[in-house]
Amino acid sequence: MATLRTPDPNPGWLSELALQETRSRVPMLYVEAIPVRVADTGSIEHVGLLLRGSATGEMSRSFVSGRVFYGESVREALMRNLEKDLGPAAFPRLPVSTVPFSVAEYLPVPGVSPLHDPRQHAVALTYVVPVVGECDPRQDALELTWLTPQEAIDPSIAAELDGGRAHLLRQALAYTESLG
Amino acid sequence: MATLRTPDPNPGWLSELALQETRSRVPMLYVEAIPVRVADTGSIEHVGLLLRGSATGEMSRSFVSGRVFYGESVREALMRNLEKDLGPAAFPRLPVSTVPFSVAEYLPVPGVSPLHDPRQHAVALTYVVPVVGECDPRQDALELTWLTPQEAIDPSIAAELDGGRAHLLRQALAYTESLG
Amino acid sequence: MATLRTPDPNPGWLSELALQETRSRVPMLYVEAIPVRVADTGSIEHVGLLLRGSATGEMSRSFVSGRVFYGESVREALMRNLEKDLGPAAFPRLPVSTVPFSVAEYLPVPGVSPLHDPRQHAVALTYVVPVVGECDPRQDALELTWLTPQEAIDPSIAAELDGGRAHLLRQALAYTESLG
Amino acid sequence: MATLRTPDPNPGWLSELALQETRSRVPMLYVEAIPVRVADTGSIEHVGLLLRGSATGEMSRSFVSGRVFYGESVREALMRNLEKDLGPAAFPRLPVSTVPFSVAEYLPVPGVSPLHDPRQHAVALTYVVPVVGECDPRQDALELTWLTPQEAIDPSIAAELDGGRAHLLRQALAYTESLG
């Protein structure tokens, strides 16, 4: 996505400058997906967490996440970001409705809300997405770790989850009745 | 399920007499599933309707539907009824949460609510369930017809839907943004 | 509700014997409401817990809860049980949709699921219901205690919540983004 | 909101130029609320539609709607826009959860999706909001009309609903079981 052709094949793409300017003006719309492995009954068996090197060089864990581009539908943005973060053979099962289980509000100032993103005010529509294929993390993600719900809410993992996402994970596990 | 062995292998099963008596006393808990074929994006392409011969010999259309048995979980009841109505090779993708898109209330007296069941007061937890395998209708169902959302809401189909289920179908299609 | 008049003014009422028999046959449909005090923005400020003397004489905490009667709608059952447990001046604000935030499954055998009811297999449609008036607990409830979300999830309170309802409370607080 | 003071008391406000530029770059996040009058049981009795003069001078109908400002929470945006469109004495009852009943996607190109906004790509989190006080439409709205659900879905009204919002209204009425 680094080279801009004419006519622009990817209208959602913005120059770094335009993106920075936009981020200072309006809340940015994101989609976020928590990848899961499910049993035949739909119960969650494992939660997938991406291990990433953050901008400051520290390791942190995160979910599938990315902007909704201009002109792109929420479903298209979900598909694109799942493929970007999990590779082309993950075979995600997208939800039948775009109603999210949570509207995640990331504010630039820490401490205002449980979720925090120093770069911007972001609002993410969040989904729990079963994946059945092979996941091959791309871009900046080093690996995808599958944890049981019980392992995933361990305080040591919560501490590694980026931007307060342990809060979002607890919401997802409550919504899917995955905690005993 | 017609013969009762000792010990009862199917504790949810009730004699006709006990079932009739129970139906006169309390609302009966059901699960109901609208089978769908979906695109990779999760959008509904086709809706599956079961063609059934009703007790009075007329043809009517319906969804996957059945009681939740004593001691059975909602997920187990969904699995069992999907297999009962669609066969063992339908490969339904059960939802990650048991929160239904609608709580369908069937009252024994017609005209009180949009949904009606002359046999009983039934309350059904309703779900939209993508199926990816081959469907082989069983028991009393003659065939499964796949219709586009637009075809499915045609008045001629609505008139054939049993117990006012055209109402439920419209709710499902609204929930999944399947109507233009 | 102890005397049965002719014609029965309360068709949902069952004799102890009939109720016991029914409870051994099918899952019983309940509604359950967590009363809350909310800010103008809809955020939860306090959660209401009922203090009850249990059958065994111990004190336990619970939510508004009760059966859906034969012929009664889910909305009517919610209204009736809110008035039964909170009195006639509580002024509950019932939800615009009957879709619950959780389908709570109480099994008679402990340990199978997080929720447990030794008397029966009960399935409760659960709601978070703001109340704005004065609450005057009735029947077997001794008092209604208002706690902040943070106080309500304290392990000491969780231990007092009947039938594993701490699980349900955490689901409600996750759904309403009430935990920091 | 027309004059910008120093320091800016309203950081979400953007100059016309900055707003126009931003609208060409990213999807704009909106909240949208369908005001309703409800019975004690929560059932919808009337739906409120705002009558507006559109930019082209035609009359059109709409819901409460507005941008989420930079740094503003979804709940704050809902409150602000309800007061902007219905006045200070409407006493809206905001939902306990920010999970919308629908994610409404307005695309700038007509015909791509049921919803359309020629000015921009907008994504609106949509809610059904009971109001109990007096509504006094402000700004560009001429009046608020209360219609029964049955009246509101009449084709003549649907034709007046701006940007394809008849689609959204049908979703809201399906979600709240307001159609017979």
XYZ file of C-alpha atoms in Angstrom:
720
model
C 0.000 0.000 0.000
C 3.053 2.256 -0.017
C 2.879 3.493 -3.618
C 0.008 5.610 -4.850
C -0.922 4.960 -8.480
C -3.086 7.083 -10.789
C -6.012 6.682 -10.625
C -5.728 5.742 -6.972
C -6.676 2.040 -6.719
C -7.112 2.398 -2.990
C -9.090 5.541 -2.221
C -9.017 4.853 1.516
C -5.281 5.342 1.620
C -4.124 8.713 2.953
C -0.686 10.322 2.990
C 0.935 10.402 6.430
C 0.327 14.148 6.589
C -3.343 13.927 5.611
C -3.852 11.054 8.045
C -2.232 12.973 10.897
C -4.314 16.058 10.139
C -7.523 14.040 9.935
C -6.748 12.304 13.217
C -6.629 15.665 14.966
C -10.069 16.621 13.675
C -12.527 13.753 13.957
C -12.903 10.369 15.619
C -11.508 7.684 13.318
C -13.754 4.722 12.544
C -12.170 1.301 13.073
C -13.259 -2.308 12.967
C -11.777 -4.717 15.449
C -12.087 -8.511 15.463
C -11.202 -10.986 18.176
C -10.289 -14.217 16.346
C -11.544 -17.371 18.054
C -11.565 -21.130 17.574
C -15.007 -22.541 18.333
C -16.534 -25.949 19.076
C -19.383 -27.305 16.919
C -21.804 -25.753 19.411
C -20.333 -22.283 18.812
C -18.639 -22.181 22.240
C -15.265 -20.484 22.272
C -12.356 -22.838 22.860
C -9.456 -20.506 22.122
C -8.902 -16.787 21.670
C -6.258 -15.532 19.256
C -3.964 -12.720 20.352
C -1.477 -11.031 18.042
C 1.963 -10.319 19.479
C 3.257 -7.016 18.143
C 6.272 -4.807 18.535
C 4.916 -1.407 19.519
C 6.261 1.906 18.207
C 8.389 2.230 21.332
C 9.925 -1.207 20.750
C 8.034 -2.970 23.506
C 6.089 -6.138 22.920
C 2.344 -5.915 23.227
C -0.681 -8.037 22.391
C -3.632 -6.970 20.298
C -6.602 -8.054 18.170
C -7.231 -7.748 14.459
C -7.807 -4.054 13.949
C -7.833 -1.411 11.251
C -9.475 1.658 9.820
C -12.628 1.686 7.720
C -11.554 3.422 4.515
C -13.501 6.107 2.693
C -16.108 4.405 0.490
C -15.562 0.993 2.073
C -18.343 -0.928 3.807
C -17.946 -2.218 7.355
C -18.015 -5.804 6.063
C -15.318 -5.033 3.472
C -13.172 -3.376 6.129
C -13.549 -6.434 8.369
C -12.554 -8.778 5.521
C -9.568 -6.641 4.499
C -8.233 -6.255 8.034
C -8.702 -9.947 8.876
C -6.690 -10.857 5.779
C -4.081 -8.173 6.526
C -3.519 -9.472 10.068
C -4.186 -13.235 9.723
C -3.188 -13.963 6.133
C -5.183 -15.276 3.176
C -5.845 -18.803 4.539
C -7.474 -17.984 7.874
C -11.020 -18.460 6.522
C -12.794 -16.120 8.924
C -16.531 -16.598 9.402
C -17.889 -13.089 9.338
C -20.973 -12.315 11.419
C -24.393 -12.232 9.721
C -25.083 -8.810 11.238
C -22.832 -5.748 11.472
C -24.197 -4.952 14.927
C -21.051 -5.172 17.086
C -20.901 -6.760 20.551
C -19.288 -3.534 21.761
C -18.526 -0.020 20.542
C -14.951 0.477 21.718
C -14.028 4.109 22.344
C -10.289 4.834 22.408
C -9.466 8.320 23.627
C -6.102 10.038 23.147
C -5.900 11.143 26.777
C -5.189 8.192 29.099
C -7.416 7.556 32.123
C -10.603 9.069 30.697
C -11.981 5.723 29.557
C -10.715 2.130 29.933
C -9.454 2.200 26.330
C -6.680 4.467 25.119
C -4.877 5.264 21.872
C -2.175 7.954 22.100
C -2.322 8.615 18.321
C -5.994 9.478 18.019
C -9.623 9.314 19.061
C -10.748 6.015 17.555
C -14.137 4.319 17.721
C -14.040 0.622 16.864
C -16.950 -1.613 15.975
C -15.886 -4.878 17.605
C -16.741 -8.444 16.634
C -15.896 -11.970 17.730
C -14.887 -13.821 14.557
C -14.401 -17.608 14.362
C -11.538 -18.599 12.071
C -11.134 -22.149 10.829
C -8.049 -22.025 8.599
C -4.350 -21.454 9.103
C -3.364 -18.056 10.457
C -0.177 -16.492 9.185
C 0.295 -13.119 10.891
C 1.493 -10.425 8.545
C 2.858 -6.969 8.579
C 4.079 -5.970 12.027
C 2.615 -8.928 13.930
C 5.174 -11.486 15.043
C 2.880 -14.322 15.956
C -0.654 -15.316 16.828
C -1.091 -17.096 20.147
C -4.150 -19.221 20.900
C -5.179 -19.125 24.546
C -8.151 -20.559 26.403
C -10.560 -17.918 27.745
C -9.243 -18.641 31.238
C -5.628 -18.169 30.137
C -6.511 -15.029 28.173
C -7.871 -13.165 31.203
C -4.820 -13.930 33.313
C -3.435 -10.643 34.714
C -0.058 -11.262 33.032
C -1.755 -11.349 29.625
C -4.052 -8.431 30.493
C -0.985 -6.326 31.245
C 0.380 -7.005 27.756
C -2.849 -6.122 25.941
C -2.419 -2.837 24.114
C -4.499 0.266 24.942
C -6.544 -1.328 27.703
C -7.901 -4.081 25.466
C -8.170 -6.470 28.444
C -11.398 -4.539 29.064
C -12.616 -5.374 25.561
C -11.593 -9.016 25.915
C -13.599 -9.344 29.139
C -16.607 -7.863 27.306
C -16.213 -10.396 24.486
C -15.907 -13.322 26.880
C -18.947 -12.155 28.869
C -20.958 -11.777 25.641
C -20.065 -15.300 24.509
C -20.585 -16.853 27.980
C -16.978 -18.025 27.928
C -16.120 -17.457 31.557
C -17.038 -19.927 34.296
C -37.691 -41.146 19.768
C -40.925 -43.144 20.073
C -39.758 -45.848 22.477
C -38.715 -45.067 26.027
C -35.894 -47.269 27.291
C -34.748 -47.757 30.890
C -32.809 -45.787 31.935
C -34.296 -43.113 29.719
C -31.572 -42.190 27.199
C -33.444 -39.054 26.315
C -34.634 -37.336 29.481
C -36.213 -34.493 27.520
C -38.695 -36.835 25.936
C -42.231 -36.741 27.388
C -45.204 -39.015 26.821
C -47.927 -37.461 24.679
C -50.103 -37.129 27.776
C -47.409 -35.488 29.886
C -46.509 -33.168 27.013
C -50.129 -32.145 26.511
C -50.587 -31.521 30.223
C -47.375 -29.493 30.435
C -48.374 -27.429 27.399
C -51.530 -26.339 29.208
C -49.566 -25.131 32.217
C -46.478 -23.176 31.203
C -44.932 -21.506 28.165
C -42.780 -24.037 26.320
C -39.198 -23.023 25.542
C -38.141 -23.487 21.917
C -35.148 -22.683 19.773
C -35.688 -21.638 16.200
C -33.064 -21.246 13.479
C -33.340 -19.627 10.079
C -30.809 -21.457 7.871
C -28.941 -19.194 5.456
C -26.243 -19.365 2.808
C -23.787 -16.493 3.206
C -21.121 -14.757 1.131
C -17.550 -14.481 2.427
C -18.493 -11.093 3.869
C -21.252 -12.676 5.973
C -24.036 -11.177 3.835
C -27.030 -13.419 3.352
C -27.431 -14.763 -0.181
C -30.179 -17.310 0.387
C -32.665 -18.179 3.107
C -33.700 -21.810 3.646
C -37.371 -22.591 4.159
C -38.672 -26.050 5.064
C -41.788 -27.224 3.257
C -43.945 -29.244 5.618
C -47.270 -31.002 5.591
C -49.236 -29.561 8.487
C -51.466 -31.619 10.793
C -54.466 -30.592 8.717
C -52.822 -31.861 5.516
C -52.028 -28.450 4.090
C -48.590 -27.498 2.921
C -46.794 -24.836 4.922
C -43.299 -23.417 5.208
C -41.260 -23.149 8.367
C -37.802 -22.765 9.913
C -35.742 -25.206 11.941
C -37.548 -25.384 15.239
C -37.850 -27.557 18.321
C -38.186 -27.722 22.080
C -35.374 -27.270 24.551
C -35.428 -30.487 26.580
C -35.142 -30.723 30.350
C -31.444 -30.621 31.257
C -30.370 -29.618 27.778
C -28.464 -26.411 27.068
C -29.682 -23.908 24.482
C -26.634 -24.673 22.318
C -27.296 -28.425 22.527
C -30.959 -27.888 21.618
C -29.909 -25.792 18.619
C -27.483 -28.485 17.440
C -29.997 -31.303 17.920
C -32.820 -29.506 16.116
C -30.594 -28.382 13.238
C -29.518 -31.985 12.730
C -33.097 -33.248 13.119
C -34.406 -30.869 10.443
C -31.411 -30.500 8.070
C -29.646 -33.838 8.405
C -26.144 -34.721 9.612
C -24.198 -33.094 6.753
C -25.556 -29.542 6.895
C -22.565 -28.240 8.900
C -24.348 -25.377 10.631
C -22.212 -22.558 12.029
C -23.690 -21.895 15.421
C -23.539 -18.349 16.774
C -20.824 -17.421 19.282
C -23.433 -15.990 21.644
C -26.788 -17.434 22.711
C -28.340 -13.946 22.657
C -31.070 -14.352 20.000
C -31.897 -11.743 17.358
C -35.532 -12.033 18.500
C -37.608 -13.607 21.259
C -40.531 -15.072 19.311
C -43.735 -15.356 21.349
C -46.321 -17.779 19.938
C -49.672 -17.556 21.684
C -52.413 -20.200 21.441
C -55.118 -17.607 20.750
C -54.833 -16.189 17.219
C -54.723 -12.423 16.697
C -53.174 -11.498 20.053
C -49.651 -11.293 18.682
C -48.214 -11.658 15.156
C -47.095 -15.212 15.966
C -49.492 -18.024 16.739
C -49.337 -21.735 17.695
C -52.693 -23.449 18.246
C -51.080 -26.245 20.303
C -49.453 -24.140 22.958
C -47.862 -20.972 24.318
C -44.317 -21.229 22.992
C -41.409 -18.829 23.383
C -38.626 -19.358 20.875
C -35.082 -18.039 21.026
C -34.407 -17.327 17.369
C -31.123 -17.334 15.480
C -29.851 -16.882 11.929
C -27.566 -19.856 11.252
C -25.291 -20.132 8.198
C -25.049 -23.695 6.875
C -22.319 -24.729 4.472
C -22.978 -28.422 3.855
C -25.662 -30.472 2.160
C -29.109 -30.249 3.679
C -31.243 -33.377 3.718
C -34.576 -32.545 5.376
C -35.796 -35.223 7.718
C -38.840 -36.243 9.611
C -41.928 -34.451 8.410
C -40.161 -31.931 6.168
C -40.529 -32.609 2.444
C -37.883 -30.301 1.142
C -35.705 -27.310 1.871
C -36.034 -24.403 -0.558
C -33.338 -21.748 -0.893
C -34.705 -18.302 -1.726
C -33.079 -14.908 -2.017
C -34.147 -12.439 0.704
C -36.212 -10.616 -1.913
C -37.969 -13.821 -2.981
C -38.509 -14.902 0.623
C -40.516 -11.802 1.549
C -42.829 -12.143 -1.423
C -46.451 -12.138 -0.201
C -47.064 -15.571 -1.759
C -44.299 -17.061 0.397
C -45.349 -15.046 3.449
C -48.825 -16.566 3.188
C -47.333 -20.064 3.344
C -45.161 -19.389 6.381
C -46.593 -21.221 9.383
C -47.879 -19.397 12.479
C -47.136 -15.885 11.262
C -43.433 -16.568 10.730
C -43.275 -14.012 7.895
C -43.038 -11.559 10.798
C -40.017 -13.391 12.168
C -38.416 -13.594 8.739
C -38.734 -9.832 8.263
C -37.083 -9.340 11.663
C -34.216 -11.627 10.622
C -33.727 -9.841 7.311
C -33.806 -6.430 8.999
C -31.263 -7.598 11.586
C -28.894 -8.863 8.898
C -29.380 -5.809 6.614
C -30.609 -8.131 3.887
C -33.333 -5.940 2.438
C -32.629 -3.144 -0.004
C -51.771 -15.588 44.958
C -52.483 -18.422 47.422
C -56.232 -18.806 46.814
C -57.573 -19.935 43.484
C -60.890 -18.335 42.564
C -63.381 -19.394 39.870
C -62.855 -18.425 37.118
C -59.148 -18.385 37.783
C -58.091 -14.703 37.748
C -54.500 -15.752 37.388
C -54.214 -18.494 34.802
C -50.437 -18.686 35.193
C -50.758 -19.854 38.761
C -50.169 -23.575 39.347
C -50.768 -25.742 42.412
C -47.580 -26.729 44.232
C -48.009 -30.272 42.954
C -48.544 -29.257 39.322
C -45.603 -26.838 39.529
C -43.312 -29.507 40.965
C -44.370 -31.985 38.300
C -43.876 -29.452 35.516
C -40.449 -28.525 36.849
C -39.324 -32.129 36.450
C -40.394 -32.210 32.810
C -39.367 -29.059 30.953
C -37.124 -26.038 31.340
C -39.060 -23.251 33.054
C -39.071 -19.856 31.351
C -38.136 -16.920 33.587
C -37.501 -13.225 33.190
C -34.810 -11.618 35.265
C -34.114 -7.903 35.686
C -31.118 -6.170 37.215
C -32.454 -2.861 38.580
C -30.100 0.083 38.068
C -29.924 3.813 38.720
C -28.584 5.638 35.676
C -27.109 9.047 34.873
C -28.685 11.258 32.176
C -26.253 9.706 29.701
C -27.596 6.216 30.439
C -24.436 5.177 32.322
C -25.048 2.945 35.312
C -24.385 4.616 38.660
C -25.806 2.001 41.000
C -26.936 -1.609 40.797
C -29.812 -2.815 42.992
C -29.454 -6.147 44.771
C -32.275 -7.780 46.728
C -31.356 -9.337 50.073
C -33.375 -12.481 50.604
C -33.687 -15.223 53.175
C -33.164 -18.454 51.261
C -35.138 -21.659 51.850
C -32.364 -22.921 54.094
C -32.513 -19.779 56.240
C -29.314 -18.261 54.914
C -29.146 -14.733 53.565
C -28.483 -14.360 49.875
C -28.617 -11.643 47.248
C -30.534 -11.763 44.014
C -32.115 -9.797 41.165
C -35.745 -9.285 40.225
C -36.816 -12.664 38.925
C -39.919 -14.694 38.224
C -41.664 -17.128 35.930
C -43.393 -16.213 32.674
C -46.952 -17.467 33.161
C -48.975 -19.398 30.619
C -50.563 -16.885 28.225
C -48.487 -13.989 29.520
C -46.176 -11.975 27.284
C -42.519 -11.455 28.169
C -43.171 -7.731 28.667
C -46.117 -8.447 30.996
C -44.024 -10.919 32.985
C -41.263 -8.322 33.339
C -43.752 -5.680 34.550
C -45.437 -8.068 37.006
C -42.198 -9.336 38.495
C -40.677 -5.854 38.783
C -43.767 -4.721 40.700
C -43.776 -7.919 42.819
C -40.151 -7.423 43.869
C -39.753 -3.619 43.895
C -43.264 -2.402 44.758
C -45.702 -0.241 42.811
C -43.707 3.024 42.942
C -40.407 1.884 41.432
C -41.260 3.212 37.955
C -39.138 0.799 35.944
C -38.191 1.817 32.410
C -38.703 -1.328 30.411
C -36.480 -1.933 27.402
C -37.791 -1.117 23.904
C -36.822 -4.585 22.691
C -37.361 -7.973 24.344
C -33.962 -9.159 23.096
C -32.133 -9.899 26.376
C -28.488 -9.024 27.089
C -28.039 -12.663 28.149
C -29.916 -15.963 28.134
C -29.231 -17.277 31.635
C -29.334 -21.067 31.904
C -29.789 -22.430 35.431
C -29.276 -26.174 35.675
C -30.404 -28.312 38.623
C -27.054 -30.094 38.882
C -24.352 -27.803 40.314
C -21.062 -27.381 38.472
C -22.368 -28.031 34.950
C -22.754 -24.352 34.135
C -21.912 -21.164 36.062
C -25.594 -20.753 37.028
C -27.441 -23.206 39.240
C -30.972 -23.667 40.623
C -31.488 -26.779 42.786
C -35.280 -26.682 42.225
C -35.343 -26.820 38.455
C -33.909 -26.245 35.005
C -34.705 -22.566 34.412
C -33.892 -20.377 31.434
C -34.103 -16.658 32.148
C -34.283 -13.827 29.662
C -32.240 -11.163 31.429
C -32.485 -7.382 31.196
C -30.891 -4.323 32.765
C -33.790 -2.110 33.875
C -33.384 1.497 35.051
C -35.765 2.396 37.878
C -36.404 6.007 38.846
C -38.940 5.766 41.690
C -38.929 4.488 45.237
C -38.304 0.778 45.652
C -40.152 -1.054 48.395
C -39.124 -4.710 48.326
C -41.990 -7.084 48.836
C -42.678 -10.678 49.556
C -39.608 -12.504 50.796
C -37.093 -9.742 50.037
C -35.829 -7.923 53.109
C -34.209 -4.955 51.456
C -32.812 -3.551 48.243
C -29.210 -2.373 48.405
C -27.786 0.055 45.869
C -24.129 -0.535 45.099
C -21.755 1.019 42.595
C -20.631 -1.372 39.835
C -17.221 -1.550 41.529
C -18.760 -2.435 44.897
C -21.131 -4.942 43.294
C -18.344 -7.087 41.829
C -16.469 -7.277 45.129
C -15.805 -10.965 45.941
C -17.705 -10.617 49.239
C -20.854 -9.605 47.349
C -20.258 -12.192 44.622
C -20.208 -14.907 47.282
C -23.647 -13.827 48.496
C -25.235 -13.781 45.037
C -27.643 -16.692 44.704
C -27.138 -19.495 42.151
C -23.938 -18.112 40.641
C -25.518 -14.798 39.670
C -22.163 -13.011 40.063
C -21.554 -14.432 36.589
C -24.707 -12.755 35.301
C -23.836 -9.481 37.017
C -20.420 -9.414 35.342
C -22.142 -9.988 31.990
C -24.506 -7.072 32.663
C -21.683 -4.748 33.679
C -19.633 -5.730 30.624
C -22.636 -5.134 28.349
C -23.231 -1.669 29.808
C -19.511 -0.746 29.830
C -19.739 -0.208 33.594
C -16.353 -1.592 34.585
C -13.167 0.457 34.318
C -21.768 27.154 16.947
C -20.932 29.644 14.217
C -18.232 31.675 16.009
C -14.986 30.132 17.125
C -13.681 31.565 20.368
C -10.191 31.237 21.853
C -9.634 28.806 23.490
C -12.060 26.806 21.444
C -14.933 25.860 23.766
C -16.095 23.283 21.274
C -13.142 21.294 20.040
C -15.320 19.134 17.799
C -16.249 22.108 15.682
C -14.440 22.353 12.348
C -14.275 25.157 9.818
C -16.345 24.522 6.689
C -13.138 23.988 4.743
C -11.630 21.542 7.221
C -14.935 19.685 7.451
C -15.221 19.396 3.684
C -11.653 18.183 3.377
C -12.130 15.622 6.143
C -15.334 14.365 4.561
C -13.425 13.507 1.397
C -10.891 11.455 3.318
C -12.548 9.222 5.907
C -15.963 7.920 6.881
C -17.566 10.344 9.326
C -18.877 8.897 12.590
C -22.458 9.840 13.445
C -25.013 8.955 16.079
C -28.636 8.711 15.087
C -31.648 8.384 17.378
C -35.239 7.524 16.548
C -37.342 9.270 19.208
C -40.296 7.210 20.445
C -43.151 7.411 22.926
C -43.503 4.133 24.812
C -46.119 2.396 26.958
C -45.289 1.258 30.504
C -44.358 -2.123 29.049
C -41.730 -0.517 26.791
C -43.779 -1.084 23.627
C -43.548 1.703 21.075
C -46.745 3.728 20.673
C -45.449 6.549 18.506
C -42.379 7.310 16.434
C -41.114 10.889 16.144
C -40.088 12.183 12.719
C -38.476 15.568 12.179
C -39.705 17.589 9.210
C -36.816 19.462 7.636
C -36.166 21.721 4.716
C -33.398 20.120 2.722
C -30.554 22.010 1.072
C -32.452 21.917 -2.213
C -35.518 23.494 -0.608
C -37.587 20.330 -0.550
C -39.264 19.056 2.563
C -37.954 15.817 3.975
C -38.280 13.787 7.151
C -35.453 12.592 9.323
C -34.375 11.350 12.757
C -32.195 12.958 15.389
C -28.742 12.836 13.894
C -25.324 14.401 14.237
C -21.581 13.923 14.206
C -19.527 12.531 17.063
C -16.989 15.265 17.762
C -13.293 14.746 18.350
C -12.790 13.828 22.019
C -16.491 13.332 22.638
C -17.938 10.034 23.853
C -20.772 8.312 21.993
C -23.082 8.938 24.963
C -22.166 12.643 25.034
C -22.768 12.915 21.283
C -26.182 11.276 21.683
C -27.119 13.686 24.498
C -25.908 16.747 22.595
C -27.678 15.845 19.355
C -30.932 14.908 21.114
C -30.923 18.311 22.813
C -29.944 20.065 19.573
C -32.839 18.500 17.657
C -35.536 18.077 20.335
C -34.814 20.932 22.721
C -33.862 20.955 26.398
C -37.152 19.584 27.799
C -37.478 16.350 25.811
C -36.039 14.205 28.633
C -34.646 11.422 26.472
C -33.995 8.081 28.157
C -30.640 7.046 26.824
C -29.915 3.339 26.416
C -27.910 1.500 29.079
C -25.568 0.125 26.423
C -23.921 1.896 23.487
C -24.414 -1.196 21.307
C -26.651 0.143 18.507
C -29.591 -1.728 17.002
C -28.047 -1.039 13.590
C -24.855 0.324 12.065
C -26.201 2.608 9.333
C -23.820 3.050 6.406
C -24.501 6.100 4.217
C -22.487 6.127 1.017
C -21.980 9.192 -1.204
C -22.815 7.275 -4.375
C -26.546 6.499 -4.612
C -27.723 2.937 -5.240
C -24.742 1.155 -3.671
C -26.490 0.619 -0.356
C -30.033 1.392 0.861
C -28.752 4.489 2.690
C -27.264 7.478 0.933
C -25.718 10.847 1.856
C -24.528 12.982 -1.089
C -22.211 15.014 1.176
C -20.132 12.204 2.562
C -19.515 8.621 3.613
C -21.152 8.506 7.053
C -21.478 5.618 9.471
C -24.139 6.133 12.126
C -24.589 4.215 15.345
C -28.374 4.109 15.604
C -30.556 3.900 18.698
C -34.253 3.913 19.579
C -34.652 6.528 22.334
C -37.830 6.967 24.388
C -38.546 10.627 25.197
C -41.014 11.599 27.904
C -40.944 15.415 27.923
C -41.939 18.167 25.531
C -40.119 18.259 22.228
C -39.316 21.627 20.738
C -37.493 21.099 17.429
C -34.594 23.425 16.925
C -32.254 24.603 14.297
C -33.423 23.649 10.840
C -36.239 21.313 11.902
C -39.714 22.735 11.404
C -41.682 20.290 13.462
C -41.704 16.890 15.082
C -44.561 14.601 14.032
C -45.615 11.623 16.147
C -46.872 8.686 14.094
C -47.909 5.172 15.031
C -45.557 2.462 13.725
C -48.209 1.536 11.168
C -48.524 5.148 9.965
C -44.757 5.594 9.906
C -44.177 2.762 7.434
C -46.772 4.052 5.005
C -45.185 4.430 1.546
C -46.051 8.156 1.490
C -43.986 8.713 4.623
C -41.226 6.376 3.441
C -40.872 8.495 0.310
C -40.273 11.594 2.447
C -37.632 9.995 4.657
C -34.227 11.444 3.817
C -31.379 9.323 2.438
C -33.256 6.039 2.410
C -34.043 6.153 6.128
C -37.282 4.185 5.597
C -34.880 1.229 5.574
C -33.550 2.224 8.990
C -37.050 2.804 10.347
C -38.121 -0.694 9.291
C -35.048 -2.093 11.063
C -35.976 -0.187 14.233
C -39.587 -1.358 14.125
C -38.507 -4.970 13.531
C -36.035 -4.764 16.428
C -38.709 -3.443 18.798
C -41.410 -5.886 17.572
C -43.562 -2.907 16.604
C -45.052 -4.295 13.425
C -48.001 -6.681 13.420
